[in-house]
Amino acid sequence: MNARGVVLAGVGGQGVVLASAVLAEAALQSGYEVKQSEVHGMAQRGGAVVSHIRYGEAVASPVVPLSSADVLAGFEWAEALRWMPYLRPGGALVVDARRIVPPGACRDHRRWGVPYPPLDPTTIAGRTGEVLLIDATGIASELGNAKAANSVVMGAVSRFLDLSDAAWEKAIARFVPPRTVDLNIEAFHAGQGADTLDPADIPELGLDPLPERHYHIDVNEEWCKDCGICPSICPEFCLALDDAHRLVVVDEEACTGCRLCEVLCPDFAIRITAPVEARGGAR
Amino acid sequence: MTTLAIETRERALLSGNEAIARGAWEAGVRVASAYPGTPSTETLQALVHYDGVDARWATNEKVAVDVALGASLGGARALAVMKHVGLNVAADTFMTAAYTGVGAGFVIMVADDPGMHSSQNEQDTRLYARMGLVPLLEPSDSQEAKDFTKLGFEVSERFDTPVLLRSTTRISHNRGIVTLEERQDVPVGGFRPNPAKYVMLPAYARGRHPVVLERLQRLVEYAAELVTEEGSDSKVGIVTAGVPYQYVKEVLPDARILKLGMTFPIPVDRVRSFAATVDKLIVVEELEPFVEETLRAAGIDVEGKAYFPRTGELSPDLVHDGLAALGLVEPRSTGPEPPTTVVRPPLLCAGCPHTVPYWSLKRIGATVTGDIGCYTLAALEPLATMDTCVSMGASIGMATGLAASGGSDKPVVATIGDSTFLHGGVPALMDAVYNQANITVVILDNGTVAMTGGQEHPGTGRTLAGQETRAVDLPALCRAIGVEDLHVVDPYDVSATLRAIEQAMAYRGPSVVITYRPCIEAPVRIKDRPFWVDAEACTACQLCMNLGCPAIFWTSETFEGRRKVTIDVDMCTGCTLCAQLCPPRAILPVEVDA
Ligand SMILES: Cc1ncc(C[n+]2csc(CCOP(=O)(O)OP(=O)(O)O)c2C)c(N)n1
Ligand code: SF4
Ligand code: SF4
Ligand code: SF4
Ligand code: SF4
């Protein structure tokens, strides 16, 4: 048998590393040669985490070559997409319908929309064999602990691999915290039987871009006494005191029109004016 | 990591780091010293679980090598562990330890990080082996990682030399099956004074240099014993070592391969006779053309970097491309364009105590020299308040130089973590005081080495083995150095932190602000009462959002064309920072159920 390749992908804290230790152990229990490779480090800080597991009679490379994974498991939709190039044509995709929008995506203060890819399996049509879109987090929550979602995903993954339930159960018992062994084994079996969801049933995020607006920061220099209140509060760091301790507008482009400066100025020296077309908008 | 507990089965799945720890234990190692650094850190964290080994964290890598060398001279097998850049710090002792030789076996494990998954550069440790004239072993999987560690101790004693064991991220963090063996009992030999060997006065050192060169000749012969040859009788021969060997085997299982176990010194004559059996000789190696250039300098016709990249990590795919260009395999079929997805950069944690010091510096305006640690993430949006980051401890000296240059139109502030400060910042602070640099140093004391996973250090009051010990008193240390303007502040108090930094920056001369608050991840995970956002009250001003807390997200609701925010109660650690800032007081603690 050629070495089998599985790629597990998710976000720091989702239990990807634990799940990959379980799979590697299950393969070891089944008498195979195993290699498992992950990159952590910066991933601990909420970044992407990926782990490669390969097993078979003999395994050389510890990482799965591109276009050769038999199964790609995404613990989260955007991460599944990120590692798609590793899936072989006809390989199985298992994905939790969970979406974790990276907080950094919430900072485009010009367009107010996040670039999170739509949860739409048709966007990857033709690249995969079977696609299992499952509500792993929901299933695990119903069993009593959302954290067991990784075991639900692995249950679904097991459908595409040739490892016995006994090997999986032994491996789970070896790696999950002792008190949660039963729960995780239950979650694993729930994953084995999980139904695939209809993407149409999954609500949209509602975080598409909004119309752009630009603002003008109007400082009445005669009234401003350079007290420093507005530069200490402006969320976008548009205002500053210069070397001579005079208030200056340093970044009008970044102004979002929150009007904190206008509201807090004790001398009514700042006015924020929106372009005419935007003023009529929702207030 | 959940798998650091020691394995008891005969065949176990071990990471390269765990396998090296196991190998050191089996070899009877008694003293091990390290400074944490990805991807090497777990080695000592695994070793400390074994009996009969005194495993400890050092203040920095130089101290680690000093400690291990001392133990070796005392007759105990000793191990020092570090990441690649750590050897720069330890280079001074390393270079001369090559002259002193050892007492008992002395192995220095160095983990390189090709591709810079978690490093500031991708230097190649093999070049240090050549500079120090010290043998270097290069394992290609977990089993070899264990075997070569044991071998390293033997080579060290047989040839009276320190031995480098070079791992890479793909060895250290790859788990593979390892056969476990028993520990050898190697008694402590005892210290035998020998000034001509251990006191490197010029007169004595002159006597040692020829010894090193003679030893090298014998090592070249020995290196030939660690060569394995395999494969069909192809016209192309491939010389390789380490993880690239596995990639070659993956792409071309029957390739004609000469695998080196020792990549310094290279058994050139052995390679020459291999070369004579093929029409074309290729080297597949990661990073520098180290083997390739050595062979070429010896007059062997060889190619390598013409086909394989010199930067970044190799992969089965890149090796495939190179072998395809050589006509040895069919080119691989490239799949369709990857689908677009969202970028997911690492972030400071929700409630990270490093947040407010940087947020304050952004408000005040400063040229900020940075250092290495979790806080380096403050260089990224939304804090984006770091102008330099070069090497451990460099922030303070660089700030001194920047201030001396007169080239910064803003005040100069150095920011440095507690472990980094103790590692390499203290001499630079002394320099700043001695030369009266007009800078402010912010010491971000979170009571741990957070970046590498939360290790102890001399400032935490606890050892690697978990024992209580004396903790460095940072304010007292600064005062002893001669710092007169010293502030200690809680970075969870936004206005106090802002004020302390402002005051310190106003002081003419060297000033220090110590922000003290434990990391929320280590040594214990801190989770206080979380906060929520009253959407009715939120004016979508984005003040909270610009802290960069990863628990704060946008919602579909808007106010005046801006998105309102929400807090993920599972992620929120209850640090109160956002609530302290929120102008309409829309951020409230979650009521605890009665
Ligand atoms: C010479 C060297 N040794 C080790 C490392 C690995 N490393 C990166 S940051 C860091 C320490 C960070 O600790 P600290 O300064 O306390 O900051 P924290 O991460 O806790 O915020 C270490 C050990 C390195 N980059 N360079
Ligand atoms: S309106 Fe808000 S974003 Fe614009 S300058 Fe004033 S405080 Fe800053
Ligand atoms: S691990 Fe600690 S120091 Fe690092 S980002 Fe998280 S809270 Fe901050
Ligand atoms: S209190 Fe606010 S800033 Fe602190 S962790 Fe919670 S959401 Fe983040
Ligand atoms: S600081 Fe308060 S008002 Fe401003 S966006 Fe955050 S929750 Fe809303």
XYZ file of N, CA, C and O and ligand atoms in Angstrom, chain A residues 45, chain B residues 35-41 60-61 82-90 118-120 348 352-354 371-376 390-393 416-423 444-455 457 519, ligand 1:
258
model
N -0.903 31.709 18.676
C -1.559 32.998 18.860
C -2.741 33.156 17.915
O -2.871 34.164 17.270
N 18.436 27.127 26.682
C 17.550 28.285 26.687
C 16.473 27.974 25.660
O 16.787 27.452 24.579
N 15.187 28.226 25.972
C 14.116 27.860 25.044
C 14.264 28.555 23.694
O 14.832 29.646 23.609
N 13.746 27.934 22.663
C 13.755 28.540 21.331
C 13.152 27.553 20.348
O 13.629 26.423 20.242
N 12.125 27.981 19.638
C 11.471 27.120 18.658
C 12.433 26.858 17.513
O 13.055 27.806 17.053
N 12.609 25.652 17.031
C 11.860 24.430 17.360
C 12.583 23.493 18.335
O 12.344 22.295 18.287
N 13.416 24.002 19.229
C 14.209 23.091 20.070
C 13.622 22.866 21.463
O 14.017 21.934 22.164
N 12.688 23.733 21.859
C 12.294 23.849 23.274
C 11.885 22.544 23.958
O 12.226 22.295 25.108
N 20.754 32.173 29.206
C 20.840 32.301 27.756
C 21.679 31.137 27.229
O 22.154 30.296 27.995
N 21.867 31.083 25.927
C 22.518 29.925 25.324
C 23.993 29.840 25.666
O 24.555 28.754 25.738
N 19.631 24.361 21.964
C 19.245 25.720 21.577
C 18.733 25.727 20.151
O 18.904 24.766 19.417
N 18.098 26.849 19.782
C 17.761 27.018 18.373
C 18.985 27.596 17.661
O 19.948 28.032 18.308
N 18.906 27.605 16.341
C 20.082 28.007 15.553
C 20.706 29.327 15.988
O 21.912 29.418 16.206
N 19.873 30.367 16.167
C 20.444 31.674 16.523
C 21.044 31.670 17.920
O 21.864 32.525 18.257
N 20.657 30.699 18.729
C 21.256 30.572 20.062
C 22.739 30.308 19.984
O 23.503 30.725 20.862
N 23.162 29.629 18.927
C 24.595 29.323 18.807
C 25.412 30.593 18.554
O 26.592 30.647 18.889
N 24.745 31.621 18.002
C 25.468 32.906 17.874
C 25.828 33.431 19.256
O 26.913 33.955 19.483
N 24.875 33.297 20.174
C 25.083 33.791 21.534
C 26.160 32.956 22.221
O 26.980 33.465 22.971
N 26.159 31.653 21.940
C 27.076 30.730 22.607
C 28.387 30.578 21.843
O 29.270 29.824 22.270
N 9.375 30.266 12.731
C 9.294 30.989 13.997
C 10.668 31.556 14.352
O 11.143 31.374 15.459
N 11.297 32.221 13.415
C 12.656 32.714 13.645
C 12.900 33.987 12.869
O 12.188 34.292 11.928
N 13.987 34.657 13.265
C 14.314 35.927 12.621
C 15.274 35.775 11.446
O 15.501 36.710 10.704
N -1.715 38.982 19.475
C -1.610 38.927 20.931
C -2.919 38.338 21.451
O -3.979 38.554 20.879
N -3.906 40.130 26.685
C -2.438 40.109 26.769
C -1.925 41.356 27.481
O -2.274 42.479 27.121
N -1.071 41.185 28.489
C -0.546 42.345 29.217
C 0.383 43.226 28.387
O 0.748 44.309 28.828
N 0.770 42.776 27.200
C 1.628 43.620 26.356
C 0.817 44.668 25.578
O 1.396 45.558 24.957
N 11.990 43.994 20.412
C 12.828 42.838 20.699
C 12.033 41.584 20.346
O 10.986 41.660 19.696
N 12.518 40.424 20.809
C 11.897 39.181 20.359
C 11.082 38.551 21.470
O 11.565 38.358 22.573
N 9.836 38.235 21.143
C 8.914 37.650 22.104
C 7.513 37.803 21.558
O 7.331 38.293 20.444
N 6.516 37.412 22.354
C 5.130 37.596 21.903
C 4.884 39.037 21.464
O 4.187 39.306 20.495
N 5.479 39.949 22.234
C 5.214 41.368 22.010
C 5.680 41.856 20.647
O 5.305 42.942 20.220
N 6.493 41.066 19.937
C 6.895 41.483 18.585
C 5.658 41.594 17.687
O 5.676 42.288 16.677
N 15.567 42.795 15.860
C 16.715 42.163 15.205
C 17.161 40.890 15.918
O 17.137 39.813 15.338
N 17.565 41.011 17.161
C 18.024 39.827 17.882
C 17.724 40.016 19.359
O 17.467 41.135 19.804
N 17.784 38.923 20.126
C 17.431 38.960 21.543
C 18.268 39.989 22.294
O 19.500 39.874 22.346
N 17.604 40.971 22.850
C 18.284 41.968 23.671
C 18.764 43.184 22.910
O 19.250 44.140 23.522
N 11.166 45.524 25.719
C 11.835 44.223 25.834
C 11.116 43.362 26.872
O 10.701 43.854 27.921
N 10.945 42.084 26.588
C 10.291 41.162 27.520
C 11.206 40.808 28.682
O 12.429 41.023 28.627
N 10.627 40.245 29.730
C 11.425 39.943 30.928
C 12.507 38.909 30.642
O 13.669 39.071 31.021
N 12.152 37.841 29.949
C 13.152 36.808 29.688
C 14.231 37.340 28.749
O 15.418 37.082 28.943
N 13.823 38.099 27.757
C 14.778 38.658 26.807
C 15.705 39.665 27.507
O 16.901 39.736 27.222
N 15.131 40.408 28.442
C 15.937 41.368 29.210
C 17.040 40.634 29.982
O 18.202 41.019 29.951
N 16.664 39.538 30.643
C 17.671 38.801 31.424
C 18.655 38.082 30.505
O 19.835 37.958 30.818
N 18.158 37.626 29.358
C 18.987 36.902 28.387
C 20.094 37.785 27.837
O 21.260 37.413 27.821
N 8.682 44.554 29.682
C 7.352 43.956 29.688
C 7.439 42.652 30.478
O 7.768 41.610 29.932
N 7.187 42.756 31.773
C 7.377 41.593 32.642
C 6.054 40.824 32.757
O 5.146 41.243 33.466
N 5.990 39.711 32.031
C 4.780 38.871 32.111
C 5.072 37.571 32.854
O 4.306 36.626 32.808
N 6.232 37.512 33.512
C 6.513 36.377 34.390
C 6.681 35.039 33.707
O 6.492 34.003 34.336
N 7.070 35.044 32.434
C 7.258 33.766 31.739
C 7.956 34.005 30.406
O 8.081 35.141 29.964
N 8.411 32.929 29.786
C 8.884 33.003 28.403
C 7.680 32.593 27.556
O 7.497 31.423 27.244
N 6.823 33.524 27.238
C 5.531 33.182 26.633
C 5.668 32.693 25.192
O 5.030 31.723 24.783
N 6.526 33.362 24.437
C 6.646 33.089 23.011
C 6.885 31.606 22.703
O 6.373 31.062 21.741
N 7.693 30.971 23.520
C 8.063 29.586 23.248
C 7.182 28.604 24.021
O 7.490 27.420 24.086
N 6.106 29.101 24.631
C 5.153 28.194 25.263
C 5.087 28.277 26.776
O 4.506 27.411 27.415
N 5.672 29.327 27.358
C 5.482 29.525 28.784
C 6.486 28.815 29.674
O 6.110 28.117 30.606
N 7.768 28.997 29.407
C 8.781 28.355 30.252
C 9.135 29.271 31.434
O 8.851 30.457 31.429
N 12.004 31.137 33.885
C 13.308 31.770 33.649
C 13.787 32.354 34.974
O 13.033 32.297 35.966
N 1.289 36.803 32.138
C 0.735 36.337 30.861
C -0.555 35.573 31.148
O -0.634 34.850 32.138
C 19.099 33.781 20.581
C 17.683 33.395 20.652
N 17.297 32.500 21.577
C 16.008 32.118 21.661
C 15.070 32.627 20.818
C 13.661 32.148 20.889
N 12.826 33.125 21.572
C 12.124 34.022 20.897
S 11.371 35.106 21.914
C 11.950 34.360 23.272
C 11.700 34.839 24.649
C 10.558 35.673 24.848
O 10.361 35.847 26.213
P 10.042 37.259 26.815
O 11.090 38.220 26.432
O 9.814 37.080 28.271
O 8.708 37.714 26.074
P 7.267 37.011 26.023
O 7.255 36.093 24.864
O 7.063 36.339 27.334
O 6.325 38.113 25.810
C 12.699 33.283 22.912
C 13.294 32.390 23.886
C 15.520 33.550 19.857
N 14.677 34.092 18.964
N 16.792 33.911 19.791
